[in-house]
């Protein structure tokens, strides 16, 4: 699929930006803080209705404005999709798809898809297990939008059960009343999440390994290690009832410990996505460049997996992908960007603009100026 | 902070569920500025409701008197009980008009995060009724969300050893939603298609 044009009004530092977007590799170039990441973020927002930047406290709406607007049109195999978002400084955002309001993210995600990789992703390899679980859950939502409720459903069951264990005032060795009811909810929501994560990782693993090998000439091993004792790679490991049975069994084994520790000790909140390199975990041993290569490989792997599932590539966004790579790897990554549909890249340095770019946009102070020349480099300001 | 009667009114209003301090202020000033007759009608309605409406001693539904309209109706089958969370769910089920049995209102759903355990609900009353009235089937129609499901599981675990048929409304109801938002046809179908837990 391809975003054919985009318009940002009062979005972050963009007062009014309107661009035609060609297929292939599109590059936004400019110093940091001038608005190139904001541009990628706005474009991605049209496909996902969520900001990929965690921990950014800056408001989405430009200073002084009541609302910011992001509009654009996506050409997909299923037809054109016009997306219009009003981001409000106060109150809920308004989203229209083909002029009809939509309430849920998945109503849009069912029709268009974007995959975003940015500097925050360095934490996938180097951060806590929680960050890797979040990546897998993002992958689940990108692959199967209808399953995007699974993490929250599980988290809610987990919080209820944890509170029950924490607040329970009973004799040692005795279980709180209704614990079985919460076990059942934990097992139901948790098994669905375990299955979804296992399936997502199985789809991402081959393309991610391929990207990493192409970038670094090393093997990256990606494996999902669920807390529930099932073997996701066994042919019948995820059969209906199998995960549930294993989950219930392990809960029964840990019941005594749970009553002492007053917390849920089994379930997807303790899953691990293992990333290893030369038989060592990325977290402990990889260099900065290798951690970044792993993150990029995972995101590009996800992009490929989505393309495989959909029958057409999603729009892929790479925010500042080259800075952390040495010149050789930079060159190899450039080579991996062709042939995967529309890829929107931001770079801080003129020297990082790939020669294959279908369009180059200069970004300064929230103003985007397309460079002249070449098919698709035409744009309206 | 205001003084005297207006602050008292703000305080009382902000104790109502879903009313924050801001809304309480707005309501209080609306009432003070309103026509005196309007304010009196509101006060009167609150007093009347409190004095005349009680909860049915059998099922926990709202009632004018000792028993609710449904428990007084000899035509309603006492051997089938439909367990719901709140009196408003009785209204929703009655609109669908397919239940021939009677109701049992729990007064909520178990939710540790809200400090609600089984002992805070009318569970003991349910067990007593089941034993005394020769109940053969209990249809659990708690809300189709996490807390409603857990409550259903809990009730089923208590009743099934006694040989009671415990059923749950069929799926098809909006998941995560409230019973009261389901339309009558959907609710009727969910009841017809109920399955044993
Ligand atoms: Zn009654």
Short mmCIF file of N, CA and C in Angstrom, two decimals, chain A residues 268-374:
data_model
loop_
_atom_site.label_atom_id
_atom_site.label_comp_id
_atom_site.label_asym_id
_atom_site.label_seq_id
_atom_site.Cartn_x
_atom_site.Cartn_y
_atom_site.Cartn_z
N UNK A 268 1.76 -14.64 30.84
CA UNK A 268 2.47 -13.86 29.80
C UNK A 268 3.19 -12.62 30.32
N UNK A 269 2.86 -12.13 31.52
CA UNK A 269 3.61 -10.98 32.05
C UNK A 269 5.03 -11.38 32.42
N UNK A 270 5.31 -12.69 32.36
CA UNK A 270 6.67 -13.16 32.63
C UNK A 270 7.30 -13.79 31.39
N UNK A 271 6.71 -13.58 30.24
CA UNK A 271 7.30 -14.09 29.00
C UNK A 271 8.62 -13.40 28.71
N UNK A 272 9.43 -14.03 27.89
CA UNK A 272 10.65 -13.38 27.41
C UNK A 272 10.78 -13.58 25.92
N UNK A 273 11.17 -12.54 25.24
CA UNK A 273 11.55 -12.65 23.84
C UNK A 273 13.06 -12.66 23.86
N UNK A 274 13.63 -13.80 23.52
CA UNK A 274 15.08 -13.93 23.62
C UNK A 274 15.72 -13.54 22.30
N UNK A 275 16.65 -12.61 22.38
CA UNK A 275 17.40 -12.20 21.20
C UNK A 275 18.84 -12.54 21.46
N UNK A 276 19.40 -13.44 20.65
CA UNK A 276 20.80 -13.75 20.91
C UNK A 276 21.64 -13.72 19.65
N UNK A 277 22.89 -13.46 19.91
CA UNK A 277 23.85 -13.13 18.87
C UNK A 277 25.12 -13.87 19.26
N UNK A 278 25.62 -14.70 18.40
CA UNK A 278 26.81 -15.51 18.72
C UNK A 278 26.61 -16.20 20.08
N UNK A 279 25.39 -16.72 20.31
CA UNK A 279 25.05 -17.44 21.54
C UNK A 279 25.07 -16.59 22.80
N UNK A 280 25.12 -15.27 22.65
CA UNK A 280 25.05 -14.41 23.81
C UNK A 280 23.83 -13.52 23.64
N UNK A 281 23.24 -13.11 24.76
CA UNK A 281 22.05 -12.27 24.58
C UNK A 281 22.46 -10.88 24.12
N UNK A 282 21.63 -10.32 23.28
CA UNK A 282 21.88 -8.99 22.74
C UNK A 282 22.03 -7.99 23.87
N UNK A 283 21.20 -8.16 24.89
CA UNK A 283 21.18 -7.21 25.99
C UNK A 283 22.53 -7.10 26.68
N UNK A 284 23.16 -8.25 26.88
CA UNK A 284 24.39 -8.23 27.65
C UNK A 284 25.62 -7.90 26.81
N UNK A 285 25.64 -8.33 25.57
CA UNK A 285 26.91 -8.30 24.87
C UNK A 285 26.98 -7.50 23.58
N UNK A 286 25.83 -7.16 23.01
CA UNK A 286 25.91 -6.50 21.72
C UNK A 286 26.41 -5.07 21.87
N UNK A 287 27.10 -4.59 20.88
CA UNK A 287 27.52 -3.19 20.83
C UNK A 287 26.28 -2.34 20.52
N UNK A 288 26.45 -1.04 20.65
CA UNK A 288 25.38 -0.11 20.32
C UNK A 288 24.91 -0.34 18.88
N UNK A 289 25.86 -0.46 17.97
CA UNK A 289 25.53 -0.66 16.56
C UNK A 289 24.79 -1.97 16.33
N UNK A 290 25.20 -3.01 17.04
CA UNK A 290 24.53 -4.30 16.87
C UNK A 290 23.13 -4.29 17.47
N UNK A 291 22.97 -3.61 18.61
CA UNK A 291 21.64 -3.51 19.21
C UNK A 291 20.69 -2.80 18.25
N UNK A 292 21.21 -1.75 17.63
CA UNK A 292 20.39 -1.01 16.69
C UNK A 292 20.09 -1.87 15.46
N UNK A 293 21.09 -2.60 15.01
CA UNK A 293 20.87 -3.49 13.86
C UNK A 293 19.80 -4.53 14.20
N UNK A 294 19.82 -5.02 15.45
CA UNK A 294 18.81 -6.00 15.86
C UNK A 294 17.41 -5.37 15.85
N UNK A 295 17.35 -4.13 16.36
CA UNK A 295 16.04 -3.45 16.40
C UNK A 295 15.51 -3.22 15.00
N UNK A 296 16.38 -2.73 14.11
CA UNK A 296 15.98 -2.49 12.71
C UNK A 296 15.56 -3.80 12.05
N UNK A 297 16.32 -4.87 12.32
CA UNK A 297 16.01 -6.17 11.71
C UNK A 297 14.64 -6.66 12.18
N UNK A 298 14.33 -6.44 13.47
CA UNK A 298 13.02 -6.86 13.99
C UNK A 298 11.89 -6.06 13.34
N UNK A 299 12.09 -4.75 13.21
CA UNK A 299 11.04 -3.93 12.61
C UNK A 299 10.87 -4.24 11.13
N UNK A 300 11.99 -4.39 10.41
CA UNK A 300 11.86 -4.74 9.00
C UNK A 300 11.28 -6.14 8.85
N UNK A 301 11.64 -7.02 9.79
CA UNK A 301 11.07 -8.37 9.79
C UNK A 301 9.57 -8.32 10.00
N UNK A 302 9.14 -7.45 10.90
CA UNK A 302 7.70 -7.28 11.12
C UNK A 302 7.03 -6.74 9.86
N UNK A 303 7.69 -5.76 9.23
CA UNK A 303 7.14 -5.20 7.99
C UNK A 303 6.97 -6.29 6.93
N UNK A 304 7.97 -7.16 6.80
CA UNK A 304 7.87 -8.27 5.83
C UNK A 304 6.77 -9.24 6.21
N UNK A 305 6.66 -9.53 7.52
CA UNK A 305 5.62 -10.46 7.98
C UNK A 305 4.23 -9.91 7.70
N UNK A 306 4.07 -8.59 7.90
CA UNK A 306 2.78 -7.96 7.62
C UNK A 306 2.49 -8.04 6.12
N UNK A 307 3.53 -7.78 5.31
CA UNK A 307 3.37 -7.85 3.85
C UNK A 307 2.92 -9.25 3.44
N UNK A 308 3.53 -10.25 4.05
CA UNK A 308 3.19 -11.65 3.75
C UNK A 308 1.74 -11.94 4.14
N UNK A 309 1.34 -11.45 5.31
CA UNK A 309 -0.02 -11.72 5.81
C UNK A 309 -1.08 -10.98 4.99
N UNK A 310 -0.75 -9.74 4.56
CA UNK A 310 -1.73 -8.91 3.87
C UNK A 310 -1.75 -9.15 2.37
N UNK A 311 -0.62 -9.60 1.83
CA UNK A 311 -0.51 -9.69 0.38
C UNK A 311 -0.04 -8.39 -0.25
N UNK A 312 0.24 -7.38 0.56
CA UNK A 312 0.86 -6.13 0.09
C UNK A 312 1.63 -5.53 1.25
N UNK A 313 2.73 -4.82 0.94
CA UNK A 313 3.54 -4.30 2.04
C UNK A 313 2.84 -3.16 2.77
N UNK A 314 3.08 -3.05 4.09
CA UNK A 314 2.61 -1.88 4.82
C UNK A 314 3.49 -0.69 4.45
N UNK A 315 3.15 0.50 4.89
CA UNK A 315 4.08 1.63 4.76
C UNK A 315 5.07 1.52 5.92
N UNK A 316 6.37 1.59 5.58
CA UNK A 316 7.40 1.41 6.60
C UNK A 316 8.08 2.75 6.88
N UNK A 317 8.27 3.06 8.15
CA UNK A 317 8.91 4.32 8.54
C UNK A 317 10.20 4.01 9.30
N UNK A 318 11.29 4.63 8.90
CA UNK A 318 12.55 4.46 9.61
C UNK A 318 13.05 5.84 10.03
N UNK A 319 12.98 6.10 11.33
CA UNK A 319 13.38 7.40 11.84
C UNK A 319 14.86 7.34 12.24
N UNK A 320 15.69 8.05 11.51
CA UNK A 320 17.13 8.13 11.76
C UNK A 320 17.80 6.74 11.84
N UNK A 321 17.68 5.94 10.80
CA UNK A 321 18.19 4.57 10.90
C UNK A 321 19.70 4.45 10.72
N UNK A 322 20.34 5.45 10.11
CA UNK A 322 21.73 5.25 9.68
C UNK A 322 22.77 5.70 10.70
N UNK A 323 22.40 6.64 11.59
CA UNK A 323 23.41 7.26 12.46
C UNK A 323 24.20 6.26 13.30
N UNK A 324 23.50 5.22 13.79
CA UNK A 324 24.18 4.30 14.70
C UNK A 324 24.94 3.19 13.96
N UNK A 325 24.96 3.25 12.63
CA UNK A 325 25.60 2.18 11.86
C UNK A 325 26.92 2.66 11.24
N UNK A 326 27.88 1.74 11.12
CA UNK A 326 29.12 2.12 10.44
C UNK A 326 28.83 2.20 8.94
N UNK A 327 29.74 2.85 8.16
CA UNK A 327 29.45 3.11 6.74
C UNK A 327 29.09 1.85 5.96
N UNK A 328 29.74 0.74 6.28
CA UNK A 328 29.47 -0.47 5.53
C UNK A 328 28.04 -0.97 5.78
N UNK A 329 27.66 -1.01 7.04
CA UNK A 329 26.29 -1.45 7.39
C UNK A 329 25.24 -0.47 6.87
N UNK A 330 25.60 0.80 6.91
CA UNK A 330 24.70 1.83 6.39
C UNK A 330 24.38 1.52 4.92
N UNK A 331 25.45 1.22 4.20
CA UNK A 331 25.30 0.92 2.78
C UNK A 331 24.44 -0.33 2.57
N UNK A 332 24.67 -1.33 3.42
CA UNK A 332 23.88 -2.58 3.29
C UNK A 332 22.41 -2.32 3.59
N UNK A 333 22.14 -1.51 4.62
CA UNK A 333 20.74 -1.21 4.96
C UNK A 333 20.05 -0.50 3.80
N UNK A 334 20.76 0.46 3.20
CA UNK A 334 20.22 1.14 2.02
C UNK A 334 19.73 0.13 0.98
N UNK A 335 20.54 -0.89 0.78
CA UNK A 335 20.22 -1.92 -0.20
C UNK A 335 18.99 -2.74 0.16
N UNK A 336 18.68 -2.78 1.47
CA UNK A 336 17.54 -3.58 1.92
C UNK A 336 16.22 -2.82 1.82
N UNK A 337 16.28 -1.53 1.51
CA UNK A 337 15.05 -0.72 1.53
C UNK A 337 14.26 -0.82 0.23
N UNK A 338 14.95 -1.19 -0.84
CA UNK A 338 14.25 -1.29 -2.13
C UNK A 338 13.36 -2.52 -2.14
N UNK A 339 12.28 -2.46 -2.89
CA UNK A 339 11.44 -3.64 -3.11
C UNK A 339 10.55 -3.98 -1.95
N UNK A 340 10.39 -3.07 -1.00
CA UNK A 340 9.45 -3.36 0.09
C UNK A 340 8.37 -2.29 0.15
N UNK A 341 7.99 -1.79 -1.02
CA UNK A 341 6.92 -0.82 -1.07
C UNK A 341 7.40 0.55 -0.64
N UNK A 342 6.49 1.30 -0.02
CA UNK A 342 6.84 2.66 0.38
C UNK A 342 7.59 2.65 1.71
N UNK A 343 8.78 3.29 1.69
CA UNK A 343 9.59 3.36 2.90
C UNK A 343 9.95 4.83 3.12
N UNK A 344 9.51 5.37 4.24
CA UNK A 344 9.78 6.78 4.53
C UNK A 344 10.89 6.84 5.58
N UNK A 345 11.97 7.54 5.22
CA UNK A 345 13.18 7.53 6.05
C UNK A 345 13.50 8.96 6.45
N UNK A 346 13.96 9.14 7.69
CA UNK A 346 14.48 10.46 8.05
C UNK A 346 15.98 10.35 8.29
N UNK A 347 16.73 11.35 7.85
CA UNK A 347 18.17 11.37 8.12
C UNK A 347 18.55 12.78 8.56
N UNK A 348 19.58 12.86 9.41
CA UNK A 348 19.99 14.17 9.92
C UNK A 348 21.07 14.78 9.02
N UNK A 349 21.72 13.94 8.26
CA UNK A 349 22.93 14.35 7.56
C UNK A 349 22.76 14.15 6.06
N UNK A 350 23.13 15.15 5.30
CA UNK A 350 23.04 15.08 3.85
C UNK A 350 23.74 13.84 3.29
N UNK A 351 24.84 13.48 3.91
CA UNK A 351 25.62 12.33 3.45
C UNK A 351 24.90 11.00 3.62
N UNK A 352 23.81 11.01 4.37
CA UNK A 352 23.08 9.75 4.60
C UNK A 352 21.90 9.58 3.67
N UNK A 353 21.68 10.52 2.78
CA UNK A 353 20.56 10.40 1.85
C UNK A 353 20.85 9.29 0.84
N UNK A 354 20.03 8.23 0.82
CA UNK A 354 20.32 7.13 -0.10
C UNK A 354 20.19 7.59 -1.56
N UNK A 355 21.08 7.07 -2.39
CA UNK A 355 21.08 7.46 -3.80
C UNK A 355 19.79 7.02 -4.49
N UNK A 356 19.15 5.97 -3.95
CA UNK A 356 17.96 5.42 -4.60
C UNK A 356 16.68 6.17 -4.27
N UNK A 357 16.78 7.26 -3.51
CA UNK A 357 15.57 7.95 -3.04
C UNK A 357 14.69 8.41 -4.20
N UNK A 358 13.40 8.13 -4.09
CA UNK A 358 12.43 8.57 -5.10
C UNK A 358 12.06 10.04 -4.88
N UNK A 359 12.21 10.50 -3.66
CA UNK A 359 11.97 11.90 -3.35
C UNK A 359 12.79 12.28 -2.14
N UNK A 360 13.23 13.54 -2.11
CA UNK A 360 13.97 14.05 -0.95
C UNK A 360 13.28 15.32 -0.50
N UNK A 361 13.00 15.39 0.79
CA UNK A 361 12.34 16.57 1.36
C UNK A 361 13.28 17.22 2.36
N UNK A 362 13.48 18.53 2.22
CA UNK A 362 14.25 19.26 3.23
C UNK A 362 13.30 19.76 4.30
N UNK A 363 13.65 19.52 5.55
CA UNK A 363 12.77 19.92 6.66
C UNK A 363 13.50 20.92 7.54
N UNK A 364 12.94 22.12 7.65
CA UNK A 364 13.52 23.19 8.49
C UNK A 364 12.39 23.93 9.19
N UNK A 365 12.45 23.97 10.51
CA UNK A 365 11.47 24.76 11.28
C UNK A 365 10.03 24.39 10.98
N UNK A 366 9.77 23.12 10.77
CA UNK A 366 8.40 22.67 10.53
C UNK A 366 7.92 22.95 9.12
N UNK A 367 8.83 23.37 8.23
CA UNK A 367 8.46 23.60 6.83
C UNK A 367 9.19 22.56 5.97
N UNK A 368 8.43 21.92 5.09
CA UNK A 368 9.00 20.85 4.27
C UNK A 368 9.10 21.33 2.83
N UNK A 369 10.29 21.25 2.26
CA UNK A 369 10.49 21.68 0.88
C UNK A 369 11.00 20.52 0.04
N UNK A 370 10.17 20.01 -0.88
CA UNK A 370 10.63 18.93 -1.73
C UNK A 370 11.68 19.43 -2.72
N UNK A 371 12.70 18.62 -2.94
CA UNK A 371 13.71 19.01 -3.92
C UNK A 371 13.16 18.76 -5.32
N UNK A 372 13.54 19.63 -6.22
CA UNK A 372 13.04 19.53 -7.58
C UNK A 372 13.71 18.36 -8.31
N UNK A 373 13.03 17.90 -9.37
CA UNK A 373 13.65 16.90 -10.24
C UNK A 373 13.17 15.51 -9.94
N UNK A 374 12.96 14.74 -11.03
CA UNK A 374 12.62 13.33 -10.86
C UNK A 374 11.13 13.12 -10.69
#
